[in-house]
Coordinates of N, CA and C in Angstrom, one line a residue:
X1 N -109.4 -42.2 3.1 CA -108.5 -43.3 3.1 C -107.8 -43.5 4.5
X2 N -107.5 -42.4 5.1 CA -106.8 -42.5 6.4 C -107.8 -42.0 7.5
X3 N -107.7 -42.7 8.7 CA -108.6 -42.3 9.8 C -108.3 -40.9 10.3
X4 N -107.1 -40.4 10.1 CA -106.8 -39.0 10.6 C -107.6 -38.0 9.7
X5 N -108.0 -38.3 8.5 CA -108.7 -37.4 7.7 C -110.2 -37.6 7.7
X6 N -110.7 -38.5 8.5 CA -112.1 -38.8 8.5 C -113.0 -37.6 8.8
X7 N -112.5 -36.7 9.6 CA -113.2 -35.5 9.9 C -113.7 -34.7 8.7
X8 N -113.0 -34.9 7.5 CA -113.4 -34.2 6.3 C -114.6 -34.8 5.6
X9 N -115.1 -35.9 6.1 CA -116.2 -36.6 5.4 C -117.4 -35.7 5.1
X10 N -117.9 -34.9 6.0 CA -119.1 -34.1 5.8 C -118.8 -33.1 4.6
X11 N -117.6 -32.6 4.5 CA -117.3 -31.6 3.4 C -117.3 -32.3 2.1
X12 N -116.8 -33.6 2.0 CA -116.8 -34.3 0.8 C -118.2 -34.7 0.4
X13 N -119.0 -35.1 1.4 CA -120.4 -35.4 1.1 C -121.2 -34.2 0.5
X14 N -121.0 -33.1 1.1 CA -121.6 -31.9 0.6 C -121.2 -31.6 -0.9
X15 N -119.9 -31.8 -1.1 CA -119.4 -31.6 -2.5 C -120.0 -32.6 -3.5
X16 N -120.0 -33.9 -3.1 CA -120.5 -34.9 -4.0 C -122.0 -34.7 -4.3
X17 N -122.7 -34.2 -3.3 CA -124.2 -34.0 -3.5 C -124.5 -32.9 -4.5
X18 N -123.5 -32.2 -5.0 CA -123.7 -31.2 -6.0 C -123.4 -31.8 -7.4
X19 N -122.9 -33.0 -7.5 CA -122.5 -33.6 -8.7 C -123.7 -34.1 -9.5
X20 N -123.6 -34.0 -10.9 CA -124.6 -34.6 -11.7 C -124.4 -36.1 -11.8
X21 N -123.1 -36.6 -11.8 CA -122.8 -38.0 -11.9 C -121.5 -38.2 -11.1
X22 N -121.5 -39.4 -10.4 CA -120.3 -39.7 -9.6 C -119.6 -40.9 -10.3
X23 N -118.3 -40.9 -10.2 CA -117.4 -42.0 -10.7 C -116.8 -42.6 -9.4
X24 N -117.1 -43.9 -9.2 CA -116.6 -44.6 -8.0 C -116.0 -45.9 -8.4
X25 N -115.1 -46.4 -7.5 CA -114.5 -47.7 -7.8 C -115.4 -48.9 -7.6
X26 N -116.4 -48.8 -6.7 CA -117.2 -50.0 -6.4 C -118.6 -49.5 -5.8
X27 N -119.6 -50.4 -6.0 CA -120.9 -50.2 -5.3 C -120.7 -50.1 -3.8
X28 N -119.8 -50.8 -3.2 CA -119.6 -50.9 -1.8 C -119.3 -49.5 -1.3
X29 N -118.5 -48.7 -2.0 CA -118.1 -47.4 -1.6 C -119.3 -46.5 -1.6
X30 N -120.1 -46.5 -2.7 CA -121.3 -45.7 -2.7 C -122.3 -46.0 -1.6
X31 N -122.4 -47.3 -1.2 CA -123.2 -47.7 -0.1 C -122.7 -47.1 1.2
X32 N -121.4 -47.1 1.3 CA -120.8 -46.5 2.6 C -121.0 -45.0 2.6
X33 N -120.9 -44.3 1.5 CA -121.1 -42.9 1.4 C -122.5 -42.5 1.7
X34 N -123.4 -43.3 1.3 CA -124.9 -43.1 1.6 C -125.1 -43.1 3.1
X35 N -124.4 -43.9 3.8 CA -124.5 -43.9 5.2 C -124.1 -42.6 5.9
X36 N -123.2 -41.9 5.1 CA -122.7 -40.6 5.6 C -123.6 -39.4 5.1
X37 N -124.6 -39.7 4.3 CA -125.5 -38.7 3.8 C -125.5 -38.4 2.3
X38 N -124.8 -39.2 1.6 CA -124.8 -39.1 0.1 C -126.2 -39.2 -0.4
X39 N -126.6 -38.3 -1.3 CA -127.9 -38.4 -1.9 C -127.9 -39.3 -3.1
X40 N -129.0 -39.8 -3.6 CA -129.1 -40.6 -4.8 C -128.6 -39.8 -6.0
X41 N -127.6 -40.4 -6.6 CA -127.0 -39.8 -7.8 C -126.7 -40.9 -8.9
X42 N -126.7 -40.6 -10.1 CA -126.3 -41.5 -11.1 C -124.8 -41.8 -10.9
X43 N -124.4 -43.1 -11.0 CA -123.0 -43.5 -10.7 C -122.5 -44.3 -11.8
X44 N -121.2 -44.1 -12.1 CA -120.4 -44.9 -13.0 C -119.3 -45.6 -12.2
X45 N -119.2 -46.9 -12.4 CA -118.2 -47.6 -11.6 C -116.9 -47.9 -12.5
X46 N -115.8 -47.3 -12.1 CA -114.6 -47.5 -12.8 C -113.9 -48.8 -12.6
X47 N -114.0 -49.4 -11.4 CA -113.5 -50.7 -11.1 C -112.0 -50.9 -10.9
X48 N -111.2 -50.4 -11.9 CA -109.8 -50.4 -11.7 C -109.2 -49.1 -12.1
X49 N -108.1 -48.7 -11.4 CA -107.4 -47.5 -11.8 C -106.5 -48.0 -13.0
X50 N -106.3 -47.1 -13.9 CA -105.4 -47.5 -15.1 C -103.9 -47.2 -14.7
X51 N -103.0 -47.9 -15.4 CA -101.6 -47.7 -15.2 C -101.0 -47.6 -16.6
X52 N -100.9 -46.4 -17.1 CA -100.5 -46.2 -18.5 C -99.1 -46.6 -18.8
X53 N -98.9 -47.3 -19.9 CA -97.5 -47.8 -20.2 C -97.4 -47.7 -21.8
X54 N -96.3 -47.1 -22.2 CA -96.1 -47.0 -23.6 C -95.3 -48.1 -24.2
X55 N -94.5 -48.8 -23.4 CA -93.6 -49.8 -23.9 C -94.4 -51.1 -24.2
X56 N -93.8 -51.9 -25.1 CA -94.4 -53.2 -25.5 C -93.8 -54.3 -24.7
X57 N -94.7 -55.0 -24.0 CA -94.2 -56.1 -23.1 C -94.2 -57.5 -23.8
X58 N -94.5 -57.5 -25.1 CA -94.7 -58.8 -25.7 C -93.5 -59.8 -25.6
X59 N -92.3 -59.3 -25.4 CA -91.2 -60.1 -25.4 C -91.0 -60.8 -24.1
X60 N -91.6 -60.4 -23.0 CA -91.4 -61.0 -21.7 C -92.8 -61.4 -21.2
X61 N -92.9 -62.6 -20.7 CA -94.1 -63.1 -20.1 C -93.8 -63.7 -18.7
X62 N -94.5 -63.2 -17.6 CA -94.3 -63.8 -16.3 C -94.4 -65.3 -16.3
X63 N -93.5 -66.0 -15.6 CA -93.5 -67.4 -15.5 C -93.9 -67.9 -14.1
X64 N -94.3 -69.1 -14.0 CA -94.7 -69.7 -12.7 C -93.5 -70.0 -11.9
X65 N -93.0 -69.0 -11.2 CA -91.8 -69.2 -10.4 C -92.1 -69.5 -8.9
X66 N -93.4 -69.6 -8.6 CA -93.8 -69.9 -7.2 C -93.4 -68.8 -6.2
X67 N -93.2 -67.6 -6.7 CA -92.9 -66.5 -5.9 C -94.1 -65.6 -5.6
X68 N -94.1 -65.0 -4.4 CA -95.1 -64.0 -4.1 C -94.4 -62.7 -4.1
X69 N -94.9 -61.7 -4.8 CA -94.3 -60.3 -4.9 C -95.3 -59.3 -4.2
X70 N -94.6 -58.4 -3.5 CA -95.4 -57.4 -2.8 C -94.7 -56.0 -2.9
X71 N -95.5 -55.1 -3.4 CA -94.9 -53.7 -3.6 C -95.5 -52.9 -2.4
X72 N -94.6 -52.6 -1.4 CA -95.1 -51.8 -0.3 C -94.0 -51.7 0.8
X73 N -94.1 -50.6 1.5 CA -93.1 -50.4 2.6 C -93.4 -51.2 3.8
X74 N -92.4 -52.0 4.2 CA -92.6 -52.9 5.4 C -93.0 -52.1 6.7
X75 N -92.6 -50.9 6.7 CA -93.0 -50.1 7.9 C -94.5 -49.8 7.9
X76 N -95.1 -49.9 6.8 CA -96.6 -49.6 6.7 C -97.4 -50.9 6.7
X77 N -96.7 -52.0 6.3 CA -97.4 -53.3 6.2 C -96.6 -54.3 7.1
X78 N -97.1 -54.4 8.4 CA -96.4 -55.1 9.4 C -96.2 -56.6 9.1
X79 N -97.1 -57.2 8.3 CA -97.0 -58.6 8.0 C -95.8 -58.9 7.2
X80 N -95.2 -58.0 6.5 CA -94.0 -58.2 5.7 C -92.9 -58.7 6.6
X81 N -92.6 -57.9 7.7 CA -91.5 -58.2 8.6 C -91.6 -59.6 9.2
X82 N -92.9 -60.0 9.4 CA -93.1 -61.3 10.1 C -93.4 -62.4 9.1
X83 N -93.1 -62.2 7.9 CA -93.4 -63.3 6.9 C -92.7 -64.6 7.1
X84 N -93.5 -65.6 7.1 CA -92.9 -67.0 7.3 C -93.6 -68.0 6.5
X85 N -94.2 -67.5 5.4 CA -95.0 -68.4 4.5 C -94.1 -69.4 3.8
X86 N -94.9 -70.4 3.2 CA -94.2 -71.5 2.4 C -93.4 -71.0 1.2
X87 N -93.9 -69.9 0.6 CA -93.2 -69.2 -0.5 C -92.5 -68.0 0.0
X88 N -91.3 -67.7 -0.5 CA -90.6 -66.5 -0.1 C -91.4 -65.3 -0.7
X89 N -91.3 -64.2 0.1 CA -91.9 -62.9 -0.3 C -90.9 -62.0 -0.9
X90 N -91.1 -61.6 -2.2 CA -90.2 -60.6 -2.8 C -90.8 -59.2 -2.6
X91 N -90.1 -58.4 -1.9 CA -90.6 -57.1 -1.5 C -90.0 -56.0 -2.3
X92 N -90.8 -55.2 -2.9 CA -90.4 -54.0 -3.7 C -90.6 -52.8 -2.8
X93 N -89.5 -52.4 -2.2 CA -89.5 -51.2 -1.3 C -88.0 -50.7 -1.2
X94 N -87.8 -49.6 -0.6 CA -86.5 -49.1 -0.4 C -85.6 -50.1 0.3
X95 N -84.4 -50.3 -0.3 CA -83.5 -51.3 0.2 C -83.1 -51.1 1.7
X96 N -83.3 -52.1 2.5 CA -83.0 -52.0 3.9 C -82.7 -53.4 4.4
X97 N -82.2 -53.5 5.6 CA -81.9 -54.7 6.2 C -83.1 -55.2 7.0
X98 N -83.6 -56.4 6.7 CA -84.6 -57.0 7.5 C -84.2 -58.5 7.8
X99 N -84.1 -58.7 9.1 CA -83.6 -60.0 9.6 C -84.7 -61.1 9.4
X100 N -85.0 -61.4 8.2 CA -86.0 -62.5 7.9 C -85.5 -63.2 6.6
X101 N -85.1 -64.5 6.8 CA -84.6 -65.2 5.6 C -85.7 -65.5 4.6
X102 N -86.9 -65.3 5.0 CA -88.1 -65.6 4.1 C -88.4 -64.5 3.2
X103 N -87.6 -63.4 3.3 CA -87.8 -62.2 2.4 C -86.7 -62.0 1.4
X104 N -87.1 -61.6 0.2 CA -86.1 -61.2 -0.8 C -86.3 -59.7 -1.1
X105 N -85.4 -58.9 -0.7 CA -85.5 -57.4 -0.9 C -85.1 -57.0 -2.3
X106 N -86.1 -56.5 -3.1 CA -85.9 -56.2 -4.5 C -85.5 -54.7 -4.7
X107 N -85.7 -53.9 -3.6 CA -85.4 -52.5 -3.8 C -86.6 -51.7 -4.3
X108 N -86.6 -50.4 -4.3 CA -87.7 -49.6 -4.8 C -87.6 -49.4 -6.3
X109 N -88.7 -49.7 -7.0 CA -88.8 -49.5 -8.4 C -89.9 -48.5 -8.7
X110 N -89.7 -47.7 -9.7 CA -90.7 -46.7 -10.1 C -91.3 -47.0 -11.5
X111 N -92.6 -46.9 -11.6 CA -93.2 -46.9 -12.9 C -92.9 -48.2 -13.8
X112 N -92.4 -47.9 -15.0 CA -92.2 -49.0 -15.9 C -91.1 -50.0 -15.4
X113 N -90.2 -49.5 -14.5 CA -89.2 -50.4 -14.0 C -89.7 -51.4 -13.1
X114 N -90.8 -51.0 -12.3 CA -91.5 -52.0 -11.4 C -92.2 -53.0 -12.3
X115 N -92.9 -52.6 -13.3 CA -93.6 -53.6 -14.1 C -92.7 -54.5 -14.8
X116 N -91.6 -54.0 -15.3 CA -90.6 -54.8 -16.0 C -90.0 -55.8 -15.1
X117 N -89.7 -55.4 -13.8 CA -89.1 -56.3 -12.9 C -90.1 -57.4 -12.5
X118 N -91.3 -57.1 -12.3 CA -92.4 -58.0 -12.0 C -92.5 -59.1 -13.1
X119 N -92.4 -58.7 -14.3 CA -92.5 -59.6 -15.4 C -91.3 -60.6 -15.5
X120 N -90.2 -60.0 -15.1 CA -89.0 -60.8 -15.1 C -88.9 -61.8 -13.9
X121 N -89.5 -61.3 -12.8 CA -89.4 -62.1 -11.6 C -90.5 -63.3 -11.7
X122 N -91.6 -63.0 -12.2 CA -92.7 -64.0 -12.3 C -93.3 -64.3 -11.0
X123 N -94.2 -65.2 -11.0 CA -94.9 -65.6 -9.7 C -96.3 -64.8 -9.6
X124 N -96.7 -64.5 -8.4 CA -97.9 -63.9 -8.2 C -97.8 -62.6 -7.4
X125 N -98.6 -61.6 -7.7 CA -98.6 -60.3 -7.0 C -99.6 -60.4 -5.8
X126 N -99.1 -59.9 -4.7 CA -99.9 -60.0 -3.4 C -100.5 -58.6 -3.1
X127 N -101.9 -58.6 -2.9 CA -102.5 -57.4 -2.5 C -103.0 -57.7 -1.1
X128 N -102.5 -57.0 0.0 CA -102.8 -57.3 1.3 C -102.5 -56.2 2.3
X129 N -103.3 -56.2 3.4 CA -103.0 -55.3 4.5 C -103.5 -56.0 5.8
X130 N -102.8 -55.8 6.8 CA -103.2 -56.4 8.1 C -103.7 -55.3 9.1
X131 N -103.9 -54.1 8.6 CA -104.5 -53.0 9.4 C -106.0 -53.0 9.3
X132 N -106.7 -53.2 10.4 CA -108.2 -53.3 10.3 C -108.9 -52.1 9.5
X133 N -108.4 -50.9 9.8 CA -109.0 -49.7 9.1 C -108.8 -49.8 7.6
X134 N -107.5 -50.1 7.2 CA -107.2 -50.2 5.8 C -107.9 -51.4 5.1
X135 N -108.0 -52.4 5.9 CA -108.7 -53.6 5.3 C -110.2 -53.2 4.9
X136 N -110.8 -52.5 5.8 CA -112.2 -52.0 5.5 C -112.2 -51.2 4.3
X137 N -111.2 -50.3 4.2 CA -111.0 -49.4 3.0 C -110.9 -50.2 1.7
X138 N -110.1 -51.3 1.7 CA -109.9 -52.1 0.5 C -111.2 -52.9 0.1
X139 N -112.2 -53.0 1.0 CA -113.4 -53.6 0.6 C -114.3 -52.7 -0.3
X140 N -113.8 -51.4 -0.4 CA -114.6 -50.4 -1.1 C -113.7 -49.8 -2.2
X141 N -112.4 -49.7 -2.1 CA -111.6 -49.0 -3.0 C -111.0 -49.9 -4.1
X142 N -110.2 -49.3 -5.0 CA -109.5 -50.1 -6.0 C -108.0 -49.9 -5.7
X143 N -107.3 -50.8 -5.1 CA -105.9 -50.6 -4.8 C -105.0 -50.4 -6.0
X144 N -104.1 -49.4 -5.9 CA -103.3 -49.1 -7.1 C -102.3 -50.2 -7.4
X145 N -101.8 -50.9 -6.3 CA -100.9 -52.0 -6.6 C -101.6 -53.1 -7.3
X146 N -102.9 -53.3 -7.2 CA -103.6 -54.3 -7.9 C -103.5 -54.0 -9.4
X147 N -103.7 -52.8 -9.8 CA -103.6 -52.4 -11.2 C -102.1 -52.5 -11.7
X148 N -101.2 -52.3 -10.8 CA -99.7 -52.4 -11.2 C -99.4 -53.9 -11.6
X149 N -99.9 -54.8 -10.7 CA -99.6 -56.2 -11.0 C -100.3 -56.6 -12.3
X150 N -101.6 -56.2 -12.5 CA -102.3 -56.6 -13.7 C -101.7 -56.0 -14.9
X151 N -101.2 -54.7 -14.8 CA -100.5 -54.1 -15.9 C -99.3 -54.8 -16.3
X152 N -98.6 -55.4 -15.3 CA -97.4 -56.2 -15.5 C -97.7 -57.6 -16.1
X153 N -99.0 -57.9 -16.2 CA -99.3 -59.2 -16.7 C -99.2 -60.3 -15.7
X154 N -99.2 -60.0 -14.4 CA -99.0 -60.9 -13.3 C -100.3 -61.3 -12.6
X155 N -100.5 -62.6 -12.5 CA -101.7 -63.1 -11.7 C -101.5 -62.7 -10.3
X156 N -102.6 -62.6 -9.6 CA -102.6 -62.0 -8.3 C -103.2 -62.9 -7.2
X157 N -102.9 -62.6 -6.0 CA -103.5 -63.2 -4.8 C -104.0 -62.1 -3.9
X158 N -105.3 -62.2 -3.6 CA -106.0 -61.1 -2.8 C -106.8 -61.7 -1.7
X159 N -107.2 -60.9 -0.7 CA -108.1 -61.4 0.3 C -109.5 -61.4 -0.3
X160 N -110.3 -62.4 0.2 CA -111.6 -62.6 -0.5 C -112.6 -61.5 -0.2
X161 N -112.3 -60.5 0.6 CA -113.3 -59.4 0.8 C -112.8 -58.2 0.0
X162 N -111.8 -58.3 -0.9 CA -111.4 -57.1 -1.7 C -112.6 -56.7 -2.6
X163 N -112.8 -55.5 -2.9 CA -113.9 -55.0 -3.7 C -113.9 -55.7 -5.0
X164 N -112.8 -56.0 -5.6 CA -112.7 -56.6 -6.9 C -112.7 -58.1 -6.9
X165 N -112.8 -58.8 -5.7 CA -112.6 -60.2 -5.6 C -113.6 -61.0 -6.5
X166 N -114.8 -60.6 -6.6 CA -115.7 -61.4 -7.4 C -115.3 -61.3 -8.9
X167 N -114.9 -60.1 -9.4 CA -114.5 -60.0 -10.8 C -113.2 -60.8 -11.0
X168 N -112.3 -60.8 -10.0 CA -111.1 -61.6 -10.2 C -111.4 -63.1 -10.3
X169 N -112.3 -63.6 -9.5 CA -112.7 -65.0 -9.5 C -113.4 -65.3 -10.8
X170 N -114.3 -64.5 -11.2 CA -115.1 -64.8 -12.5 C -114.2 -64.8 -13.7
X171 N -113.2 -63.8 -13.7 CA -112.3 -63.7 -14.9 C -111.1 -64.6 -14.8
X172 N -110.9 -65.3 -13.7 CA -109.8 -66.1 -13.5 C -108.5 -65.4 -13.6
X173 N -108.4 -64.3 -12.9 CA -107.2 -63.4 -12.9 C -106.2 -63.7 -11.8
X174 N -106.7 -64.5 -10.8 CA -105.8 -64.8 -9.6 C -106.6 -65.7 -8.6
X175 N -106.1 -65.6 -7.4 CA -106.6 -66.4 -6.3 C -107.1 -65.6 -5.2
X176 N -108.3 -65.8 -4.7 CA -108.8 -65.2 -3.5 C -108.7 -66.1 -2.3
X177 N -108.1 -65.6 -1.2 CA -107.8 -66.4 0.0 C -108.3 -65.8 1.2
X178 N -108.3 -66.6 2.3 CA -108.8 -66.1 3.6 C -107.6 -65.5 4.5
X179 N -106.4 -66.0 4.3 CA -105.3 -65.6 5.1 C -104.0 -65.7 4.4
X180 N -102.9 -65.2 5.0 CA -101.6 -65.2 4.4 C -101.0 -66.6 4.3
X181 N -101.3 -67.5 5.2 CA -100.8 -68.8 5.1 C -101.4 -69.5 3.8
X182 N -102.6 -69.3 3.6 CA -103.2 -69.8 2.4 C -102.6 -69.2 1.1
X183 N -102.3 -67.9 1.2 CA -101.7 -67.2 0.0 C -100.4 -67.8 -0.3
X184 N -99.5 -68.1 0.7 CA -98.2 -68.7 0.5 C -98.3 -70.1 0.0
X185 N -99.3 -70.8 0.5 CA -99.4 -72.2 0.1 C -99.9 -72.3 -1.4
X186 N -100.8 -71.4 -1.8 CA -101.2 -71.4 -3.2 C -100.1 -71.0 -4.1
X187 N -99.2 -70.1 -3.7 CA -98.1 -69.7 -4.5 C -97.1 -70.8 -4.7
X188 N -96.9 -71.6 -3.6 CA -95.9 -72.6 -3.6 C -96.4 -73.9 -4.4
X189 N -97.7 -74.1 -4.5 CA -98.2 -75.3 -5.1 C -99.0 -75.1 -6.4
X190 N -99.1 -73.9 -6.9 CA -99.9 -73.7 -8.1 C -99.3 -74.4 -9.3
X191 N -100.1 -75.1 -10.1 CA -99.6 -75.8 -11.2 C -99.3 -74.9 -12.4
X192 N -98.4 -75.3 -13.3 CA -98.1 -74.5 -14.5 C -99.3 -74.3 -15.3
X193 N -100.2 -75.3 -15.5 CA -101.4 -75.1 -16.3 C -102.3 -74.1 -15.7
X194 N -102.5 -74.1 -14.4 CA -103.4 -73.1 -13.7 C -102.8 -71.7 -13.8
X195 N -101.5 -71.6 -13.7 CA -100.8 -70.3 -13.8 C -100.9 -69.8 -15.2
X196 N -100.7 -70.6 -16.2 CA -100.7 -70.1 -17.6 C -102.1 -69.6 -17.9
X197 N -103.1 -70.3 -17.5 CA -104.5 -69.9 -17.7 C -104.8 -68.5 -17.1
X198 N -104.4 -68.3 -15.9 CA -104.6 -67.0 -15.2 C -103.7 -65.9 -15.9
X199 N -102.5 -66.3 -16.3 CA -101.6 -65.3 -16.9 C -102.2 -64.8 -18.2
X200 N -102.8 -65.7 -19.0 CA -103.4 -65.2 -20.2 C -104.6 -64.3 -20.0
X201 N -105.4 -64.7 -19.0 CA -106.5 -63.8 -18.7 C -106.1 -62.4 -18.2
X202 N -105.0 -62.5 -17.4 CA -104.5 -61.2 -16.8 C -103.9 -60.3 -17.9
X203 N -103.2 -60.9 -18.9 CA -102.6 -60.2 -20.0 C -103.7 -59.4 -20.8
X204 N -104.9 -60.1 -20.9 CA -106.0 -59.4 -21.6 C -106.5 -58.2 -20.9
X205 N -106.7 -58.3 -19.6 CA -107.1 -57.2 -18.8 C -106.0 -56.2 -18.6
X206 N -104.7 -56.7 -18.5 CA -103.6 -55.8 -18.3 C -103.4 -54.8 -19.5
X207 N -103.7 -55.3 -20.7 CA -103.5 -54.5 -21.9 C -104.5 -53.3 -21.8
X208 N -105.7 -53.6 -21.3 CA -106.7 -52.5 -21.1 C -106.2 -51.5 -20.1
X209 N -105.7 -51.9 -19.0 CA -105.2 -51.0 -18.0 C -104.0 -50.2 -18.5
X210 N -103.1 -50.8 -19.3 CA -102.0 -50.1 -19.8 C -102.4 -49.0 -20.8
X211 N -103.5 -49.2 -21.4 CA -104.0 -48.2 -22.5 C -105.0 -47.2 -21.9
X212 N -105.3 -47.3 -20.6 CA -106.2 -46.3 -20.0 C -107.7 -46.6 -20.3
X213 N -108.0 -47.9 -20.6 CA -109.4 -48.2 -21.0 C -110.4 -47.9 -19.9
X214 N -110.1 -48.2 -18.6 CA -111.1 -48.1 -17.6 C -111.4 -46.6 -17.3
X215 N -110.4 -45.8 -17.4 CA -110.7 -44.3 -17.3 C -111.5 -43.8 -18.4
X216 N -111.1 -44.1 -19.6 CA -111.9 -43.7 -20.8 C -113.3 -44.1 -20.8
X217 N -113.5 -45.4 -20.4 CA -114.9 -45.9 -20.3 C -115.7 -45.2 -19.3
X218 N -115.1 -44.9 -18.1 CA -115.8 -44.2 -17.0 C -116.2 -42.8 -17.4
X219 N -115.2 -42.1 -18.1 CA -115.5 -40.7 -18.5 C -116.6 -40.6 -19.5
X220 N -116.5 -41.5 -20.5 CA -117.6 -41.5 -21.6 C -118.9 -41.8 -21.0
X221 N -119.0 -42.9 -20.2 CA -120.3 -43.2 -19.6 C -120.8 -42.1 -18.6
X222 N -119.9 -41.4 -17.9 CA -120.3 -40.3 -17.1 C -120.9 -39.2 -17.9
X223 N -120.3 -38.8 -19.0 CA -120.8 -37.8 -19.9 C -122.1 -38.2 -20.4
X224 N -122.3 -39.4 -20.8 CA -123.6 -39.9 -21.4 C -124.7 -39.8 -20.3
X225 N -124.4 -40.2 -19.1 CA -125.4 -40.2 -18.0 C -125.7 -38.8 -17.7
X226 N -124.7 -37.9 -17.7 CA -125.0 -36.5 -17.4 C -125.9 -35.8 -18.4
X227 N -125.7 -36.2 -19.7 CA -126.5 -35.6 -20.7 C -127.9 -36.2 -20.7
X228 N -128.1 -37.3 -20.2 CA -129.5 -38.0 -20.1 C -130.3 -37.5 -18.9
X229 N -129.7 -36.7 -18.0 CA -130.4 -36.2 -16.9 C -131.4 -35.1 -17.3
X230 N -132.6 -35.1 -16.7 CA -133.6 -34.1 -17.0 C -133.1 -32.7 -16.6
X231 N -133.4 -31.7 -17.3 CA -132.9 -30.4 -17.0 C -133.7 -29.8 -15.8
X232 N -133.1 -28.8 -15.1 CA -133.8 -28.2 -14.0 C -133.5 -28.7 -12.7

């Protein structure tokens, strides 16, 4: 995940090459690992990390408030401090002073409190990074904040090279864009009908994430593939 740990790659490849089955978030990641020496192995793709929630969210449904929400530390995501988009950015991070009238500081929320706040705030959840190394990483990984937004029942805005972008487009879970200006414009102008359609689709996937579906499916499929491998 971090460039400072890249020197560990050979050890991980050696470890993965001992596996009967690999569980990965995307085909793109497996392709990248093969460039590092990963041998052919059966693979199960999990696609999304789960976000287990016991509480019932049925009483609250995110509304089209034309807000963009971002869960992340402004010190790690430089674009936050410079935000000047058409829609205000609601930032979920430790409370601090940021001299930017286009930001609304929501404070740091943990677990169910974050999901509940997102449902009450409404709007769209933003998955973004402006760091070149981390952006390359998101083309292969499954961002945890993506699962958090979906678990909250919130439609999303992502960059069009995110590993899950095709699925998001096909299932109408959100909007894929080229840049932050487009993200802000989409949030500010999205119609209620378009938002409602996406929110209903998100709620369907969000229920699966809240119940651990993607992890259960991956583990079951991995066990089945391992059992089907020839002995020896």
